[in-house]
Amino acid sequence: MPGAVTDRARQIAGPAVLALDADISAVHRLHRLTAALPTLSESRAMAEDAFIDRIEAMARDARQLGINLLLSPTADVVAKDNPWLAGRTLGDDIPDVSRLVAAYVRGLKRAGVGSTLKHFPGNPVITGLPASQDARVPLTMQELLPYLAPFKAGIDAGADAVFMSPAIFDAVTPPQSGSISPDLIRLLREDLSFTGLVITCDLDHRSTLGSRSLDDVVVEALIAGADLLLVSQAAVPHLDRLARTIERAVEDGRLPLARLQAASAAIDRVSS
């Protein structure tokens, strides 16, 4: 029965963000459960209206399954050496990727499903795999700026969420992961005028966690301005402890209650 699993999740949890990937060139979790996504070559050759129609058809089926947010489209543009995202993006031409990202967002919006741009602020080059290595994006802020264009196009088209990169960015001082960087979240909010949901990548990824405890990192992410915190399956047994850590951070004044309330409100807007 379509939507049975997601209906049960909502019976247990109440209003919830039920999200997964639906990428054209990478992970598509709803493969064979929805109308097919176009291939990358088809996407590039299609008229924009036809592309939007294909995305809308997939998203309407996803909606029927109870999904209210897709962790797509990928707005990264790979420039060169990239062991993490090579072959997993919408292309290497910034204007063309910007066009497809905006159209993808519009297709989801027409179907009533939320969209997520990833992985901000873009990872044109990277030195390794963020999940298991100290992977860095060794670019200056000036070098990164052109790669913001697809994110801006998606935001202007009405993207609901932005997914932060787990990589360490040398463009900020001190260099740190996008998921916990107040400077990069401020760039997203102020320079790109994004007002929606900010999602971290898995906070227990090596590039984000470093030598710190996960307890410290979840608080850092909220203070930096992230709203929805992701962790890997390995951290699931520790969720109760992490929730108590956040409560204590509010109680001792490290995490303003207003910041936590703003994060909760941003999640509620997507889950409604």
PDB file of C-alpha atoms in Angstrom, residues 2-246:
ATOM      1  CA  PRO A   2       1.587   3.319  -1.086  1.00  0.00           C
ATOM      2  CA  GLY A   3       2.563   5.492   1.838  1.00  0.00           C
ATOM      3  CA  ALA A   4       1.986   2.821   4.517  1.00  0.00           C
ATOM      4  CA  VAL A   5       5.492   3.159   5.960  1.00  0.00           C
ATOM      5  CA  THR A   6       5.437   6.959   5.983  1.00  0.00           C
ATOM      6  CA  ASP A   7       1.912   6.970   7.454  1.00  0.00           C
ATOM      7  CA  ARG A   8       3.148   4.750  10.280  1.00  0.00           C
ATOM      8  CA  ALA A   9       6.130   7.046  10.866  1.00  0.00           C
ATOM      9  CA  ARG A  10       3.777   9.992  11.253  1.00  0.00           C
ATOM     10  CA  GLN A  11       1.521   8.032  13.615  1.00  0.00           C
ATOM     11  CA  ILE A  12       4.553   7.524  15.844  1.00  0.00           C
ATOM     12  CA  ALA A  13       6.259  10.902  15.489  1.00  0.00           C
ATOM     13  CA  GLY A  14       3.504  13.305  14.477  1.00  0.00           C
ATOM     14  CA  PRO A  15       4.347  15.924  11.827  1.00  0.00           C
ATOM     15  CA  ALA A  16       7.738  14.996  10.426  1.00  0.00           C
ATOM     16  CA  VAL A  17      10.183  15.734   7.645  1.00  0.00           C
ATOM     17  CA  LEU A  18      10.353  12.563   5.546  1.00  0.00           C
ATOM     18  CA  ALA A  19      13.180  13.093   3.117  1.00  0.00           C
ATOM     19  CA  LEU A  20      15.438  11.168   0.770  1.00  0.00           C
ATOM     20  CA  ASP A  21      17.643  11.611  -2.289  1.00  0.00           C
ATOM     21  CA  ALA A  22      16.261  11.733  -5.819  1.00  0.00           C
ATOM     22  CA  ASP A  23      19.263  12.659  -7.928  1.00  0.00           C
ATOM     23  CA  ILE A  24      19.585  12.436 -11.681  1.00  0.00           C
ATOM     24  CA  SER A  25      23.284  11.516 -11.684  1.00  0.00           C
ATOM     25  CA  ALA A  26      23.728  10.035  -8.210  1.00  0.00           C
ATOM     26  CA  VAL A  27      21.543   8.360  -5.587  1.00  0.00           C
ATOM     27  CA  HIS A  28      17.839   7.961  -6.353  1.00  0.00           C
ATOM     28  CA  ARG A  29      16.185   6.210  -3.402  1.00  0.00           C
ATOM     29  CA  LEU A  30      12.805   5.966  -5.146  1.00  0.00           C
ATOM     30  CA  HIS A  31      14.118   4.157  -8.201  1.00  0.00           C
ATOM     31  CA  ARG A  32      11.246   2.124  -9.753  1.00  0.00           C
ATOM     32  CA  LEU A  33       8.788   3.454  -7.169  1.00  0.00           C
ATOM     33  CA  THR A  34       8.051   6.672  -9.044  1.00  0.00           C
ATOM     34  CA  ALA A  35       7.940   7.940 -12.589  1.00  0.00           C
ATOM     35  CA  ALA A  36      11.489   7.732 -13.923  1.00  0.00           C
ATOM     36  CA  LEU A  37      13.869  10.646 -13.756  1.00  0.00           C
ATOM     37  CA  PRO A  38      15.462  11.632 -17.059  1.00  0.00           C
ATOM     38  CA  THR A  39      19.075  10.644 -17.601  1.00  0.00           C
ATOM     39  CA  LEU A  40      21.682  13.375 -17.503  1.00  0.00           C
ATOM     40  CA  SER A  41      22.021  13.403 -21.302  1.00  0.00           C
ATOM     41  CA  GLU A  42      18.233  13.599 -21.667  1.00  0.00           C
ATOM     42  CA  SER A  43      18.074  16.409 -19.122  1.00  0.00           C
ATOM     43  CA  ARG A  44      20.614  18.494 -21.008  1.00  0.00           C
ATOM     44  CA  ALA A  45      18.831  18.018 -24.337  1.00  0.00           C
ATOM     45  CA  MET A  46      15.271  18.601 -23.093  1.00  0.00           C
ATOM     46  CA  ALA A  47      13.307  21.799 -23.426  1.00  0.00           C
ATOM     47  CA  GLU A  48      12.874  23.339 -19.974  1.00  0.00           C
ATOM     48  CA  ASP A  49       9.098  22.758 -19.844  1.00  0.00           C
ATOM     49  CA  ALA A  50       9.548  19.071 -20.687  1.00  0.00           C
ATOM     50  CA  PHE A  51      12.234  18.694 -18.008  1.00  0.00           C
ATOM     51  CA  ILE A  52      10.001  20.340 -15.402  1.00  0.00           C
ATOM     52  CA  ASP A  53       7.142  17.995 -16.368  1.00  0.00           C
ATOM     53  CA  ARG A  54       9.361  14.933 -15.825  1.00  0.00           C
ATOM     54  CA  ILE A  55      10.505  16.172 -12.414  1.00  0.00           C
ATOM     55  CA  GLU A  56       6.927  16.991 -11.422  1.00  0.00           C
ATOM     56  CA  ALA A  57       5.727  13.493 -12.388  1.00  0.00           C
ATOM     57  CA  MET A  58       8.411  11.869 -10.225  1.00  0.00           C
ATOM     58  CA  ALA A  59       7.648  14.198  -7.316  1.00  0.00           C
ATOM     59  CA  ARG A  60       3.892  13.603  -7.459  1.00  0.00           C
ATOM     60  CA  ASP A  61       4.538   9.889  -7.050  1.00  0.00           C
ATOM     61  CA  ALA A  62       6.934  10.639  -4.173  1.00  0.00           C
ATOM     62  CA  ARG A  63       4.218  12.719  -2.545  1.00  0.00           C
ATOM     63  CA  GLN A  64       1.810   9.790  -2.820  1.00  0.00           C
ATOM     64  CA  LEU A  65       4.379   7.715  -0.926  1.00  0.00           C
ATOM     65  CA  GLY A  66       4.356  10.267   1.903  1.00  0.00           C
ATOM     66  CA  ILE A  67       7.618  12.058   1.102  1.00  0.00           C
ATOM     67  CA  ASN A  68       7.508  15.810   1.737  1.00  0.00           C
ATOM     68  CA  LEU A  69      11.135  16.788   1.082  1.00  0.00           C
ATOM     69  CA  LEU A  70      13.647  15.579  -1.489  1.00  0.00           C
ATOM     70  CA  LEU A  71      17.358  15.993  -0.755  1.00  0.00           C
ATOM     71  CA  SER A  72      17.910  17.144  -4.322  1.00  0.00           C
ATOM     72  CA  PRO A  73      18.959  18.701  -6.652  1.00  0.00           C
ATOM     73  CA  THR A  74      22.743  18.661  -6.464  1.00  0.00           C
ATOM     74  CA  ALA A  75      23.972  22.173  -7.216  1.00  0.00           C
ATOM     75  CA  ASP A  76      27.694  21.382  -7.080  1.00  0.00           C
ATOM     76  CA  VAL A  77      29.803  21.932 -10.182  1.00  0.00           C
ATOM     77  CA  VAL A  78      32.973  19.847 -10.279  1.00  0.00           C
ATOM     78  CA  ALA A  79      35.972  21.670 -11.688  1.00  0.00           C
ATOM     79  CA  LYS A  80      38.729  19.066 -11.426  1.00  0.00           C
ATOM     80  CA  ASP A  81      40.126  16.571  -8.882  1.00  0.00           C
ATOM     81  CA  ASN A  82      37.071  15.388  -6.982  1.00  0.00           C
ATOM     82  CA  PRO A  83      37.039  11.835  -5.593  1.00  0.00           C
ATOM     83  CA  TRP A  84      33.759  12.544  -3.784  1.00  0.00           C
ATOM     84  CA  LEU A  85      31.413  14.043  -6.397  1.00  0.00           C
ATOM     85  CA  ALA A  86      32.902  13.106  -9.758  1.00  0.00           C
ATOM     86  CA  GLY A  87      30.098  11.679 -11.902  1.00  0.00           C
ATOM     87  CA  ARG A  88      27.432  12.676  -9.365  1.00  0.00           C
ATOM     88  CA  THR A  89      26.495  16.188 -10.503  1.00  0.00           C
ATOM     89  CA  LEU A  90      24.389  17.829 -13.201  1.00  0.00           C
ATOM     90  CA  GLY A  91      27.437  18.834 -15.215  1.00  0.00           C
ATOM     91  CA  ASP A  92      30.557  20.958 -15.304  1.00  0.00           C
ATOM     92  CA  ASP A  93      29.110  24.077 -16.943  1.00  0.00           C
ATOM     93  CA  ILE A  94      27.937  26.584 -14.340  1.00  0.00           C
ATOM     94  CA  PRO A  95      25.169  28.253 -16.421  1.00  0.00           C
ATOM     95  CA  ASP A  96      23.777  24.899 -17.594  1.00  0.00           C
ATOM     96  CA  VAL A  97      23.779  23.442 -14.069  1.00  0.00           C
ATOM     97  CA  SER A  98      22.112  26.623 -12.799  1.00  0.00           C
ATOM     98  CA  ARG A  99      19.364  26.201 -15.391  1.00  0.00           C
ATOM     99  CA  LEU A 100      18.731  22.555 -14.495  1.00  0.00           C
ATOM    100  CA  VAL A 101      18.798  23.231 -10.751  1.00  0.00           C
ATOM    101  CA  ALA A 102      16.192  25.989 -11.061  1.00  0.00           C
ATOM    102  CA  ALA A 103      13.981  23.836 -13.290  1.00  0.00           C
ATOM    103  CA  TYR A 104      14.261  20.877 -10.903  1.00  0.00           C
ATOM    104  CA  VAL A 105      13.130  23.071  -7.998  1.00  0.00           C
ATOM    105  CA  ARG A 106      10.178  24.355 -10.030  1.00  0.00           C
ATOM    106  CA  GLY A 107       9.126  20.806 -10.886  1.00  0.00           C
ATOM    107  CA  LEU A 108       9.118  19.774  -7.228  1.00  0.00           C
ATOM    108  CA  LYS A 109       7.253  22.910  -6.253  1.00  0.00           C
ATOM    109  CA  ARG A 110       4.498  22.195  -8.785  1.00  0.00           C
ATOM    110  CA  ALA A 111       4.091  18.751  -7.197  1.00  0.00           C
ATOM    111  CA  GLY A 112       3.948  20.141  -3.667  1.00  0.00           C
ATOM    112  CA  VAL A 113       7.224  18.547  -2.575  1.00  0.00           C
ATOM    113  CA  GLY A 114      10.089  20.439  -0.955  1.00  0.00           C
ATOM    114  CA  SER A 115      13.505  20.731  -2.589  1.00  0.00           C
ATOM    115  CA  THR A 116      17.013  20.785  -1.126  1.00  0.00           C
ATOM    116  CA  LEU A 117      20.115  22.269  -2.746  1.00  0.00           C
ATOM    117  CA  LYS A 118      23.337  20.455  -1.920  1.00  0.00           C
ATOM    118  CA  HIS A 119      26.183  20.678  -0.922  1.00  0.00           C
ATOM    119  CA  PHE A 120      26.652  24.365  -0.025  1.00  0.00           C
ATOM    120  CA  PRO A 121      28.805  26.320  -0.802  1.00  0.00           C
ATOM    121  CA  GLY A 122      29.868  23.892  -3.528  1.00  0.00           C
ATOM    122  CA  ASN A 123      32.806  21.516  -3.746  1.00  0.00           C
ATOM    123  CA  PRO A 124      34.483  22.125  -7.094  1.00  0.00           C
ATOM    124  CA  VAL A 125      37.657  20.438  -5.877  1.00  0.00           C
ATOM    125  CA  ILE A 126      38.159  18.299  -2.794  1.00  0.00           C
ATOM    126  CA  THR A 127      41.088  16.355  -1.381  1.00  0.00           C
ATOM    127  CA  GLY A 128      39.290  13.221  -0.186  1.00  0.00           C
ATOM    128  CA  LEU A 129      36.109  11.577   1.085  1.00  0.00           C
ATOM    129  CA  PRO A 130      34.481  13.605   3.901  1.00  0.00           C
ATOM    130  CA  ALA A 131      32.933  10.605   5.633  1.00  0.00           C
ATOM    131  CA  SER A 132      36.249   8.933   6.374  1.00  0.00           C
ATOM    132  CA  GLN A 133      38.979  11.526   5.719  1.00  0.00           C
ATOM    133  CA  ASP A 134      39.875  15.116   6.525  1.00  0.00           C
ATOM    134  CA  ALA A 135      38.666  16.211   3.094  1.00  0.00           C
ATOM    135  CA  ARG A 136      39.345  19.852   2.231  1.00  0.00           C
ATOM    136  CA  VAL A 137      38.170  22.315  -0.379  1.00  0.00           C
ATOM    137  CA  PRO A 138      41.454  24.239  -0.861  1.00  0.00           C
ATOM    138  CA  LEU A 139      39.988  27.345  -2.489  1.00  0.00           C
ATOM    139  CA  THR A 140      39.791  30.974  -1.431  1.00  0.00           C
ATOM    140  CA  MET A 141      36.414  32.628  -1.046  1.00  0.00           C
ATOM    141  CA  GLN A 142      37.034  34.539  -4.261  1.00  0.00           C
ATOM    142  CA  GLU A 143      37.654  31.270  -6.081  1.00  0.00           C
ATOM    143  CA  LEU A 144      34.475  29.758  -4.624  1.00  0.00           C
ATOM    144  CA  LEU A 145      32.135  32.625  -5.537  1.00  0.00           C
ATOM    145  CA  PRO A 146      31.438  31.597  -9.182  1.00  0.00           C
ATOM    146  CA  TYR A 147      30.273  28.190  -7.957  1.00  0.00           C
ATOM    147  CA  LEU A 148      27.501  29.788  -5.882  1.00  0.00           C
ATOM    148  CA  ALA A 149      25.511  30.530  -9.064  1.00  0.00           C
ATOM    149  CA  PRO A 150      23.552  27.229  -9.157  1.00  0.00           C
ATOM    150  CA  PHE A 151      22.623  27.673  -5.490  1.00  0.00           C
ATOM    151  CA  LYS A 152      21.432  31.206  -6.173  1.00  0.00           C
ATOM    152  CA  ALA A 153      19.390  29.968  -9.140  1.00  0.00           C
ATOM    153  CA  GLY A 154      17.751  27.317  -6.961  1.00  0.00           C
ATOM    154  CA  ILE A 155      17.026  29.786  -4.166  1.00  0.00           C
ATOM    155  CA  ASP A 156      15.481  32.237  -6.617  1.00  0.00           C
ATOM    156  CA  ALA A 157      13.308  29.386  -7.944  1.00  0.00           C
ATOM    157  CA  GLY A 158      11.985  28.744  -4.425  1.00  0.00           C
ATOM    158  CA  ALA A 159      14.174  26.015  -2.879  1.00  0.00           C
ATOM    159  CA  ASP A 160      12.930  25.010   0.562  1.00  0.00           C
ATOM    160  CA  ALA A 161      16.197  23.767   2.077  1.00  0.00           C
ATOM    161  CA  VAL A 162      19.956  23.915   1.642  1.00  0.00           C
ATOM    162  CA  PHE A 163      22.230  21.030   2.621  1.00  0.00           C
ATOM    163  CA  MET A 164      25.647  22.068   3.880  1.00  0.00           C
ATOM    164  CA  SER A 165      28.884  20.434   2.743  1.00  0.00           C
ATOM    165  CA  PRO A 166      30.726  18.253   5.261  1.00  0.00           C
ATOM    166  CA  ALA A 167      34.108  19.202   3.770  1.00  0.00           C
ATOM    167  CA  ILE A 168      36.614  21.520   5.461  1.00  0.00           C
ATOM    168  CA  PHE A 169      36.777  24.902   3.701  1.00  0.00           C
ATOM    169  CA  ASP A 170      40.038  26.843   3.624  1.00  0.00           C
ATOM    170  CA  ALA A 171      37.996  29.885   2.528  1.00  0.00           C
ATOM    171  CA  VAL A 172      36.945  30.542   6.132  1.00  0.00           C
ATOM    172  CA  THR A 173      39.048  31.305   9.195  1.00  0.00           C
ATOM    173  CA  PRO A 174      39.650  29.006  10.920  1.00  0.00           C
ATOM    174  CA  PRO A 175      39.104  26.388   8.212  1.00  0.00           C
ATOM    175  CA  GLN A 176      36.135  24.227   9.165  1.00  0.00           C
ATOM    176  CA  SER A 177      33.357  22.049   7.820  1.00  0.00           C
ATOM    177  CA  GLY A 178      30.506  23.736   6.007  1.00  0.00           C
ATOM    178  CA  SER A 179      28.031  22.025   8.349  1.00  0.00           C
ATOM    179  CA  ILE A 180      29.326  23.934  11.381  1.00  0.00           C
ATOM    180  CA  SER A 181      30.607  27.137   9.770  1.00  0.00           C
ATOM    181  CA  PRO A 182      28.826  30.323  10.900  1.00  0.00           C
ATOM    182  CA  ASP A 183      30.618  32.212   8.109  1.00  0.00           C
ATOM    183  CA  LEU A 184      29.280  29.939   5.365  1.00  0.00           C
ATOM    184  CA  ILE A 185      25.764  29.844   6.808  1.00  0.00           C
ATOM    185  CA  ARG A 186      25.898  33.636   7.051  1.00  0.00           C
ATOM    186  CA  LEU A 187      26.982  33.761   3.402  1.00  0.00           C
ATOM    187  CA  LEU A 188      23.941  31.651   2.528  1.00  0.00           C
ATOM    188  CA  ARG A 189      21.550  33.741   4.589  1.00  0.00           C
ATOM    189  CA  GLU A 190      22.852  37.226   3.876  1.00  0.00           C
ATOM    190  CA  ASP A 191      24.496  37.156   0.443  1.00  0.00           C
ATOM    191  CA  LEU A 192      22.118  34.648  -1.181  1.00  0.00           C
ATOM    192  CA  SER A 193      19.056  35.782   0.823  1.00  0.00           C
ATOM    193  CA  PHE A 194      18.045  32.249   1.768  1.00  0.00           C
ATOM    194  CA  THR A 195      15.314  32.097   4.431  1.00  0.00           C
ATOM    195  CA  GLY A 196      14.489  28.359   4.447  1.00  0.00           C
ATOM    196  CA  LEU A 197      15.742  25.262   6.221  1.00  0.00           C
ATOM    197  CA  VAL A 198      19.501  24.739   6.682  1.00  0.00           C
ATOM    198  CA  ILE A 199      20.459  21.057   6.945  1.00  0.00           C
ATOM    199  CA  THR A 200      23.838  19.683   7.990  1.00  0.00           C
ATOM    200  CA  CYS A 201      25.485  16.686   6.416  1.00  0.00           C
ATOM    201  CA  ASP A 202      26.208  13.836   8.851  1.00  0.00           C
ATOM    202  CA  LEU A 203      27.863  15.504  11.806  1.00  0.00           C
ATOM    203  CA  ASP A 204      29.858  12.378  12.597  1.00  0.00           C
ATOM    204  CA  HIS A 205      31.615  12.524   9.220  1.00  0.00           C
ATOM    205  CA  ARG A 206      35.369  12.655   9.806  1.00  0.00           C
ATOM    206  CA  SER A 207      35.765  16.048   8.110  1.00  0.00           C
ATOM    207  CA  THR A 208      33.154  17.609  10.377  1.00  0.00           C
ATOM    208  CA  LEU A 209      33.882  15.790  13.604  1.00  0.00           C
ATOM    209  CA  GLY A 210      37.671  15.993  13.562  1.00  0.00           C
ATOM    210  CA  SER A 211      38.990  15.309  17.047  1.00  0.00           C
ATOM    211  CA  ARG A 212      35.928  16.740  18.831  1.00  0.00           C
ATOM    212  CA  SER A 213      33.087  14.820  20.449  1.00  0.00           C
ATOM    213  CA  LEU A 214      29.774  14.517  18.622  1.00  0.00           C
ATOM    214  CA  ASP A 215      28.127  16.168  21.632  1.00  0.00           C
ATOM    215  CA  ASP A 216      30.207  19.305  21.074  1.00  0.00           C
ATOM    216  CA  VAL A 217      29.648  19.294  17.313  1.00  0.00           C
ATOM    217  CA  VAL A 218      25.831  19.148  17.475  1.00  0.00           C
ATOM    218  CA  VAL A 219      25.840  22.253  19.641  1.00  0.00           C
ATOM    219  CA  GLU A 220      28.363  23.969  17.350  1.00  0.00           C
ATOM    220  CA  ALA A 221      26.125  23.304  14.355  1.00  0.00           C
ATOM    221  CA  LEU A 222      23.078  24.884  15.999  1.00  0.00           C
ATOM    222  CA  ILE A 223      25.053  27.892  17.179  1.00  0.00           C
ATOM    223  CA  ALA A 224      26.441  28.308  13.646  1.00  0.00           C
ATOM    224  CA  GLY A 225      22.876  28.559  12.318  1.00  0.00           C
ATOM    225  CA  ALA A 226      21.985  25.043  11.160  1.00  0.00           C
ATOM    226  CA  ASP A 227      18.368  23.988  11.736  1.00  0.00           C
ATOM    227  CA  LEU A 228      18.136  20.259  11.014  1.00  0.00           C
ATOM    228  CA  LEU A 229      21.041  18.105  12.219  1.00  0.00           C
ATOM    229  CA  LEU A 230      21.896  14.841  10.484  1.00  0.00           C
ATOM    230  CA  VAL A 231      23.985  11.996  11.879  1.00  0.00           C
ATOM    231  CA  SER A 232      24.893   8.638  10.403  1.00  0.00           C
ATOM    232  CA  GLN A 233      23.271   5.350  11.344  1.00  0.00           C
ATOM    233  CA  ALA A 234      26.191   4.655  13.683  1.00  0.00           C
ATOM    234  CA  ALA A 235      25.147   7.576  15.894  1.00  0.00           C
ATOM    235  CA  VAL A 236      21.468   6.606  16.183  1.00  0.00           C
ATOM    236  CA  PRO A 237      21.954   4.776  19.539  1.00  0.00           C
ATOM    237  CA  HIS A 238      23.207   8.072  20.989  1.00  0.00           C
ATOM    238  CA  LEU A 239      20.279  10.316  19.974  1.00  0.00           C
ATOM    239  CA  ASP A 240      18.837  10.591  23.493  1.00  0.00           C
ATOM    240  CA  ARG A 241      22.232  11.649  24.851  1.00  0.00           C
ATOM    241  CA  LEU A 242      22.655  14.215  22.068  1.00  0.00           C
ATOM    242  CA  ALA A 243      19.207  15.661  22.781  1.00  0.00           C
ATOM    243  CA  ARG A 244      20.158  16.071  26.442  1.00  0.00           C
ATOM    244  CA  THR A 245      23.400  17.740  25.361  1.00  0.00           C
ATOM    245  CA  ILE A 246      21.393  20.326  23.417  1.00  0.00           C
TER     246      ILE A 246
END
